[in-house]
Amino acid sequence: MKNKSLLSVFILSIIIIVIFFSFDTKSATISRKDVTSTSIKSETIENGIAIEKERKEGKSLTTAVELPKTNYAEIDEYIHDWSQAKEDEMFSEIENISASLSKDAQAHIVITPIIHQLDDAFITYEFHLQYTIKDVQLEEDVFHSEVESFTFDLTDGKLVHLEDILQISHLKEREIQSLIASLTKNKITDFSLQKDANRWMMTAEGLVFIHEKQAENDGFSVEKISVGFDVLAPLITDTYKKRLTKNDPTALAKTEKETIEKQDEKKTKEKSSVEREKRKTTGNDKKRKREKKRIAITFDDGPDEHVTPKILNTLKKYDAKATFFMLAPKANKHENIVKQILIDGHEIGNHSYSHANLNKVKQKRIKKEIIEAQATIESAAEQPVALFRPPYGEYNKTVIDLANQSGQTIIMWSVDPKDWKYQNKARIYENIIQHTKPGSIVLMHDIHEATAEALPKVLKHLQEQGFEFVTVSELLKEIEPAPNGVYYGN
């Protein structure tokens, strides 16, 4: 009899568990657990460069990735790591979308390069990335497309950054935005070194800026805008001046003339500035010394039931306030954490519904990611949400308009320790303390253990340097937006 009772209890427990999981949040229907490599081919194209093609197949996912191979181990390793990260990123988007699809949903990821070589000095890879999702529940296939490019210096195998070529490292984000708008004749008005770091290329004639824009059919098109070295000449850094204008003596002469004129102008301005400084009162000097160094610490992609509470404890210890940009489903799932964040005096913001790249989806989807997500987070928080951070820092005019219409200010960042990439507390710490200054908006993610582990040391060091940690809304009173109204911080 006792055994029968135990058996009954066991069966009942199994039934309860099955029922519980049947009502639990729907999981992703597209998986890469069973994905295996089915073929790897390599073919040499020119100048010692080969293309390695790998195809992987699984029940619900296939991938086709082509990567260039050179004689430079550093270049090949960089591209390999980048492609792995992009593949993970695209699959994460696919996984989020597939949570609302049938078990028969299928997805395909493609990464292919176009190679541009400038003499024997530079090489540029122009990567085209796509994924497609098919399912009977979709009115039409989900199609995502983007372009990223990388230019490498073949003398040392190093990646070339735009600020290596152009004298822009001293400029603020909004000043760079205005400069690129001017160079491209206002075809690109929202350029950012953060989100567009991999959207330019070097050619024999000049630089090419890659602009992805919404097409009339509600899709997206890629426009390449060339700016010649003759136009760029006054902006080219000394390091690259002779190398990039060696075939155009006129451009070099123009560069040198412009440089001399700039130096003379700078000396005149500095002289005037010194005179103005001398006329300032001691009272103003004292006021400036009393000004606080305020920054905003922000966290994306949460709340997470394990990591976010650890971060909240650390913030409380250092009397630091922060802003949490949440994904709507997670806010809905962890209402208790949302409430605790607010009780502790922090701020919450909207980080979309499914973390979709808003430059790659149609207007109807953008509306869901901004408006519906806002409503869901507000429901969990029981208070208005007035800040929006677009996933991946990707936005366009539609995003700006919808954010404005729904009373949300778009917030980007000025310090990115790439905690999502490195997952190393020492590296996260170093990246933050090296780049943080008054008015900075620091980006982190409250879903990584390494971030929670790095935070105490970060806050301790910055606090010792006189920094005060405030919410984004508090910091906005002290910093200026870019021309399009988006805030990046200093």
PDB file of N, CA and C in Angstrom, residues 26-88:
ATOM      1  N   LYS A  26       7.478  30.381 -24.059  1.00  0.00           N
ATOM      2  CA  LYS A  26       7.800  29.589 -25.247  1.00  0.00           C
ATOM      3  C   LYS A  26       9.268  29.750 -25.599  1.00  0.00           C
ATOM      4  N   SER A  27       9.921  28.656 -25.895  1.00  0.00           N
ATOM      5  CA  SER A  27      11.338  28.704 -26.214  1.00  0.00           C
ATOM      6  C   SER A  27      11.540  28.806 -27.716  1.00  0.00           C
ATOM      7  N   ALA A  28      12.797  29.074 -28.090  1.00  0.00           N
ATOM      8  CA  ALA A  28      13.123  29.225 -29.506  1.00  0.00           C
ATOM      9  C   ALA A  28      12.900  27.918 -30.253  1.00  0.00           C
ATOM     10  N   THR A  29      12.401  28.034 -31.486  1.00  0.00           N
ATOM     11  CA  THR A  29      12.158  26.832 -32.296  1.00  0.00           C
ATOM     12  C   THR A  29      13.299  26.558 -33.263  1.00  0.00           C
ATOM     13  N   ILE A  30      14.170  27.552 -33.467  1.00  0.00           N
ATOM     14  CA  ILE A  30      15.336  27.354 -34.329  1.00  0.00           C
ATOM     15  C   ILE A  30      16.561  27.166 -33.437  1.00  0.00           C
ATOM     16  N   SER A  31      17.263  26.065 -33.648  1.00  0.00           N
ATOM     17  CA  SER A  31      18.398  25.729 -32.787  1.00  0.00           C
ATOM     18  C   SER A  31      19.625  25.388 -33.625  1.00  0.00           C
ATOM     19  N   ARG A  32      20.801  25.612 -33.040  1.00  0.00           N
ATOM     20  CA  ARG A  32      22.028  25.197 -33.733  1.00  0.00           C
ATOM     21  C   ARG A  32      22.763  24.106 -32.961  1.00  0.00           C
ATOM     22  N   LYS A  33      22.036  23.454 -32.054  1.00  0.00           N
ATOM     23  CA  LYS A  33      22.644  22.375 -31.271  1.00  0.00           C
ATOM     24  C   LYS A  33      23.128  21.230 -32.150  1.00  0.00           C
ATOM     25  N   ASP A  34      22.372  20.948 -33.219  1.00  0.00           N
ATOM     26  CA  ASP A  34      22.733  19.819 -34.076  1.00  0.00           C
ATOM     27  C   ASP A  34      23.451  20.252 -35.350  1.00  0.00           C
ATOM     28  N   VAL A  35      23.869  21.521 -35.414  1.00  0.00           N
ATOM     29  CA  VAL A  35      24.540  22.026 -36.615  1.00  0.00           C
ATOM     30  C   VAL A  35      25.970  21.488 -36.681  1.00  0.00           C
ATOM     31  N   THR A  36      26.318  20.905 -37.812  1.00  0.00           N
ATOM     32  CA  THR A  36      27.675  20.369 -37.998  1.00  0.00           C
ATOM     33  C   THR A  36      28.236  20.834 -39.332  1.00  0.00           C
ATOM     34  N   SER A  37      29.557  20.913 -39.408  1.00  0.00           N
ATOM     35  CA  SER A  37      30.219  21.326 -40.640  1.00  0.00           C
ATOM     36  C   SER A  37      30.128  20.200 -41.668  1.00  0.00           C
ATOM     37  N   THR A  38      29.593  20.532 -42.845  1.00  0.00           N
ATOM     38  CA  THR A  38      29.430  19.507 -43.877  1.00  0.00           C
ATOM     39  C   THR A  38      30.477  19.607 -44.977  1.00  0.00           C
ATOM     40  N   SER A  39      31.058  20.802 -45.143  1.00  0.00           N
ATOM     41  CA  SER A  39      32.101  20.930 -46.168  1.00  0.00           C
ATOM     42  C   SER A  39      32.948  22.168 -45.925  1.00  0.00           C
ATOM     43  N   ILE A  40      34.256  22.032 -46.189  1.00  0.00           N
ATOM     44  CA  ILE A  40      35.187  23.160 -46.121  1.00  0.00           C
ATOM     45  C   ILE A  40      36.024  23.136 -47.398  1.00  0.00           C
ATOM     46  N   LYS A  41      35.948  24.220 -48.158  1.00  0.00           N
ATOM     47  CA  LYS A  41      36.710  24.309 -49.401  1.00  0.00           C
ATOM     48  C   LYS A  41      37.566  25.563 -49.374  1.00  0.00           C
ATOM     49  N   SER A  42      38.698  25.512 -50.061  1.00  0.00           N
ATOM     50  CA  SER A  42      39.579  26.670 -50.121  1.00  0.00           C
ATOM     51  C   SER A  42      40.047  26.871 -51.550  1.00  0.00           C
ATOM     52  N   GLU A  43      40.018  28.122 -52.011  1.00  0.00           N
ATOM     53  CA  GLU A  43      40.509  28.413 -53.362  1.00  0.00           C
ATOM     54  C   GLU A  43      41.298  29.715 -53.352  1.00  0.00           C
ATOM     55  N   THR A  44      42.439  29.713 -54.034  1.00  0.00           N
ATOM     56  CA  THR A  44      43.282  30.906 -54.107  1.00  0.00           C
ATOM     57  C   THR A  44      42.761  31.815 -55.207  1.00  0.00           C
ATOM     58  N   ILE A  45      42.663  33.122 -54.897  1.00  0.00           N
ATOM     59  CA  ILE A  45      42.152  34.042 -55.918  1.00  0.00           C
ATOM     60  C   ILE A  45      43.279  34.862 -56.539  1.00  0.00           C
ATOM     61  N   GLU A  46      43.986  35.701 -55.752  1.00  0.00           N
ATOM     62  CA  GLU A  46      45.099  36.474 -56.301  1.00  0.00           C
ATOM     63  C   GLU A  46      45.964  37.019 -55.173  1.00  0.00           C
ATOM     64  N   ASN A  47      47.196  37.400 -55.530  1.00  0.00           N
ATOM     65  CA  ASN A  47      48.136  38.010 -54.586  1.00  0.00           C
ATOM     66  C   ASN A  47      48.282  37.221 -53.284  1.00  0.00           C
ATOM     67  N   GLY A  48      48.227  35.892 -53.395  1.00  0.00           N
ATOM     68  CA  GLY A  48      48.411  35.056 -52.218  1.00  0.00           C
ATOM     69  C   GLY A  48      47.220  34.993 -51.291  1.00  0.00           C
ATOM     70  N   ILE A  49      46.095  35.550 -51.720  1.00  0.00           N
ATOM     71  CA  ILE A  49      44.886  35.531 -50.889  1.00  0.00           C
ATOM     72  C   ILE A  49      44.010  34.353 -51.296  1.00  0.00           C
ATOM     73  N   ALA A  50      43.542  33.619 -50.307  1.00  0.00           N
ATOM     74  CA  ALA A  50      42.650  32.486 -50.560  1.00  0.00           C
ATOM     75  C   ALA A  50      41.308  32.746 -49.889  1.00  0.00           C
ATOM     76  N   ILE A  51      40.279  32.079 -50.386  1.00  0.00           N
ATOM     77  CA  ILE A  51      38.951  32.159 -49.778  1.00  0.00           C
ATOM     78  C   ILE A  51      38.598  30.786 -49.215  1.00  0.00           C
ATOM     79  N   GLU A  52      38.350  30.726 -47.924  1.00  0.00           N
ATOM     80  CA  GLU A  52      37.934  29.478 -47.290  1.00  0.00           C
ATOM     81  C   GLU A  52      36.414  29.483 -47.127  1.00  0.00           C
ATOM     82  N   LYS A  53      35.773  28.472 -47.695  1.00  0.00           N
ATOM     83  CA  LYS A  53      34.310  28.394 -47.660  1.00  0.00           C
ATOM     84  C   LYS A  53      33.874  27.232 -46.774  1.00  0.00           C
ATOM     85  N   GLU A  54      33.052  27.536 -45.785  1.00  0.00           N
ATOM     86  CA  GLU A  54      32.550  26.485 -44.896  1.00  0.00           C
ATOM     87  C   GLU A  54      31.027  26.503 -44.865  1.00  0.00           C
ATOM     88  N   ARG A  55      30.455  25.335 -44.996  1.00  0.00           N
ATOM     89  CA  ARG A  55      29.002  25.192 -44.916  1.00  0.00           C
ATOM     90  C   ARG A  55      28.650  24.299 -43.729  1.00  0.00           C
ATOM     91  N   LYS A  56      27.665  24.741 -42.943  1.00  0.00           N
ATOM     92  CA  LYS A  56      27.188  23.956 -41.800  1.00  0.00           C
ATOM     93  C   LYS A  56      25.687  23.720 -41.962  1.00  0.00           C
ATOM     94  N   GLU A  57      25.250  22.549 -41.528  1.00  0.00           N
ATOM     95  CA  GLU A  57      23.836  22.207 -41.663  1.00  0.00           C
ATOM     96  C   GLU A  57      23.297  21.594 -40.376  1.00  0.00           C
ATOM     97  N   GLY A  58      22.043  21.919 -40.093  1.00  0.00           N
ATOM     98  CA  GLY A  58      21.339  21.341 -38.960  1.00  0.00           C
ATOM     99  C   GLY A  58      19.880  21.174 -39.326  1.00  0.00           C
ATOM    100  N   LYS A  59      19.087  20.734 -38.390  1.00  0.00           N
ATOM    101  CA  LYS A  59      17.672  20.482 -38.656  1.00  0.00           C
ATOM    102  C   LYS A  59      16.923  21.758 -39.018  1.00  0.00           C
ATOM    103  N   SER A  60      17.223  22.865 -38.330  1.00  0.00           N
ATOM    104  CA  SER A  60      16.476  24.107 -38.555  1.00  0.00           C
ATOM    105  C   SER A  60      17.351  25.273 -38.984  1.00  0.00           C
ATOM    106  N   LEU A  61      18.674  25.050 -39.091  1.00  0.00           N
ATOM    107  CA  LEU A  61      19.588  26.143 -39.421  1.00  0.00           C
ATOM    108  C   LEU A  61      20.703  25.679 -40.338  1.00  0.00           C
ATOM    109  N   THR A  62      21.008  26.495 -41.348  1.00  0.00           N
ATOM    110  CA  THR A  62      22.176  26.260 -42.202  1.00  0.00           C
ATOM    111  C   THR A  62      22.986  27.550 -42.263  1.00  0.00           C
ATOM    112  N   THR A  63      24.295  27.417 -42.417  1.00  0.00           N
ATOM    113  CA  THR A  63      25.160  28.591 -42.545  1.00  0.00           C
ATOM    114  C   THR A  63      26.138  28.383 -43.692  1.00  0.00           C
ATOM    115  N   ALA A  64      26.478  29.480 -44.369  1.00  0.00           N
ATOM    116  CA  ALA A  64      27.486  29.459 -45.431  1.00  0.00           C
ATOM    117  C   ALA A  64      28.391  30.662 -45.206  1.00  0.00           C
ATOM    118  N   VAL A  65      29.623  30.396 -44.786  1.00  0.00           N
ATOM    119  CA  VAL A  65      30.547  31.470 -44.424  1.00  0.00           C
ATOM    120  C   VAL A  65      31.802  31.390 -45.282  1.00  0.00           C
ATOM    121  N   GLU A  66      32.167  32.517 -45.902  1.00  0.00           N
ATOM    122  CA  GLU A  66      33.389  32.609 -46.701  1.00  0.00           C
ATOM    123  C   GLU A  66      34.312  33.631 -46.048  1.00  0.00           C
ATOM    124  N   LEU A  67      35.552  33.217 -45.780  1.00  0.00           N
ATOM    125  CA  LEU A  67      36.513  34.108 -45.141  1.00  0.00           C
ATOM    126  C   LEU A  67      37.810  34.149 -45.938  1.00  0.00           C
ATOM    127  N   PRO A  68      38.380  35.347 -46.132  1.00  0.00           N
ATOM    128  CA  PRO A  68      39.662  35.451 -46.831  1.00  0.00           C
ATOM    129  C   PRO A  68      40.812  35.020 -45.929  1.00  0.00           C
ATOM    130  N   LYS A  69      41.821  34.419 -46.533  1.00  0.00           N
ATOM    131  CA  LYS A  69      43.015  33.994 -45.808  1.00  0.00           C
ATOM    132  C   LYS A  69      44.233  34.636 -46.466  1.00  0.00           C
ATOM    133  N   THR A  70      45.116  35.228 -45.642  1.00  0.00           N
ATOM    134  CA  THR A  70      46.311  35.895 -46.154  1.00  0.00           C
ATOM    135  C   THR A  70      47.554  35.262 -45.531  1.00  0.00           C
ATOM    136  N   ASN A  71      48.689  35.916 -45.757  1.00  0.00           N
ATOM    137  CA  ASN A  71      49.928  35.466 -45.121  1.00  0.00           C
ATOM    138  C   ASN A  71      50.133  36.147 -43.767  1.00  0.00           C
ATOM    139  N   TYR A  72      49.137  36.940 -43.350  1.00  0.00           N
ATOM    140  CA  TYR A  72      49.223  37.668 -42.087  1.00  0.00           C
ATOM    141  C   TYR A  72      48.342  36.984 -41.048  1.00  0.00           C
ATOM    142  N   ALA A  73      48.968  36.301 -40.104  1.00  0.00           N
ATOM    143  CA  ALA A  73      48.213  35.569 -39.078  1.00  0.00           C
ATOM    144  C   ALA A  73      47.331  36.505 -38.260  1.00  0.00           C
ATOM    145  N   GLU A  74      47.828  37.722 -37.992  1.00  0.00           N
ATOM    146  CA  GLU A  74      47.079  38.677 -37.171  1.00  0.00           C
ATOM    147  C   GLU A  74      45.778  39.094 -37.858  1.00  0.00           C
ATOM    148  N   ILE A  75      45.853  39.320 -39.174  1.00  0.00           N
ATOM    149  CA  ILE A  75      44.655  39.705 -39.929  1.00  0.00           C
ATOM    150  C   ILE A  75      43.654  38.560 -39.955  1.00  0.00           C
ATOM    151  N   ASP A  76      44.147  37.367 -40.265  1.00  0.00           N
ATOM    152  CA  ASP A  76      43.257  36.197 -40.361  1.00  0.00           C
ATOM    153  C   ASP A  76      42.580  35.897 -39.024  1.00  0.00           C
ATOM    154  N   GLU A  77      43.337  36.040 -37.940  1.00  0.00           N
ATOM    155  CA  GLU A  77      42.773  35.767 -36.609  1.00  0.00           C
ATOM    156  C   GLU A  77      41.695  36.793 -36.263  1.00  0.00           C
ATOM    157  N   TYR A  78      41.965  38.054 -36.607  1.00  0.00           N
ATOM    158  CA  TYR A  78      40.990  39.113 -36.315  1.00  0.00           C
ATOM    159  C   TYR A  78      39.681  38.849 -37.050  1.00  0.00           C
ATOM    160  N   ILE A  79      39.769  38.524 -38.340  1.00  0.00           N
ATOM    161  CA  ILE A  79      38.572  38.283 -39.147  1.00  0.00           C
ATOM    162  C   ILE A  79      37.841  37.027 -38.685  1.00  0.00           C
ATOM    163  N   HIS A  80      38.587  36.009 -38.308  1.00  0.00           N
ATOM    164  CA  HIS A  80      37.956  34.773 -37.811  1.00  0.00           C
ATOM    165  C   HIS A  80      37.150  35.054 -36.544  1.00  0.00           C
ATOM    166  N   ASP A  81      37.759  35.795 -35.598  1.00  0.00           N
ATOM    167  CA  ASP A  81      37.067  36.113 -34.339  1.00  0.00           C
ATOM    168  C   ASP A  81      35.838  36.982 -34.596  1.00  0.00           C
ATOM    169  N   TRP A  82      35.997  37.953 -35.505  1.00  0.00           N
ATOM    170  CA  TRP A  82      34.861  38.830 -35.843  1.00  0.00           C
ATOM    171  C   TRP A  82      33.712  38.028 -36.449  1.00  0.00           C
ATOM    172  N   SER A  83      34.030  37.123 -37.381  1.00  0.00           N
ATOM    173  CA  SER A  83      32.972  36.353 -38.051  1.00  0.00           C
ATOM    174  C   SER A  83      32.239  35.449 -37.064  1.00  0.00           C
ATOM    175  N   GLN A  84      32.984  34.888 -36.110  1.00  0.00           N
ATOM    176  CA  GLN A  84      32.356  34.060 -35.079  1.00  0.00           C
ATOM    177  C   GLN A  84      31.382  34.896 -34.249  1.00  0.00           C
ATOM    178  N   ALA A  85      31.823  36.101 -33.877  1.00  0.00           N
ATOM    179  CA  ALA A  85      30.970  36.988 -33.075  1.00  0.00           C
ATOM    180  C   ALA A  85      29.727  37.416 -33.854  1.00  0.00           C
ATOM    181  N   LYS A  86      29.903  37.707 -35.150  1.00  0.00           N
ATOM    182  CA  LYS A  86      28.754  38.125 -35.970  1.00  0.00           C
ATOM    183  C   LYS A  86      27.776  36.977 -36.169  1.00  0.00           C
ATOM    184  N   GLU A  87      28.320  35.778 -36.346  1.00  0.00           N
ATOM    185  CA  GLU A  87      27.454  34.604 -36.500  1.00  0.00           C
ATOM    186  C   GLU A  87      26.640  34.384 -35.219  1.00  0.00           C
ATOM    187  N   ASP A  88      27.305  34.550 -34.073  1.00  0.00           N
ATOM    188  CA  ASP A  88      26.604  34.429 -32.783  1.00  0.00           C
ATOM    189  C   ASP A  88      25.531  35.500 -32.652  1.00  0.00           C
TER     190      ASP A  88
END
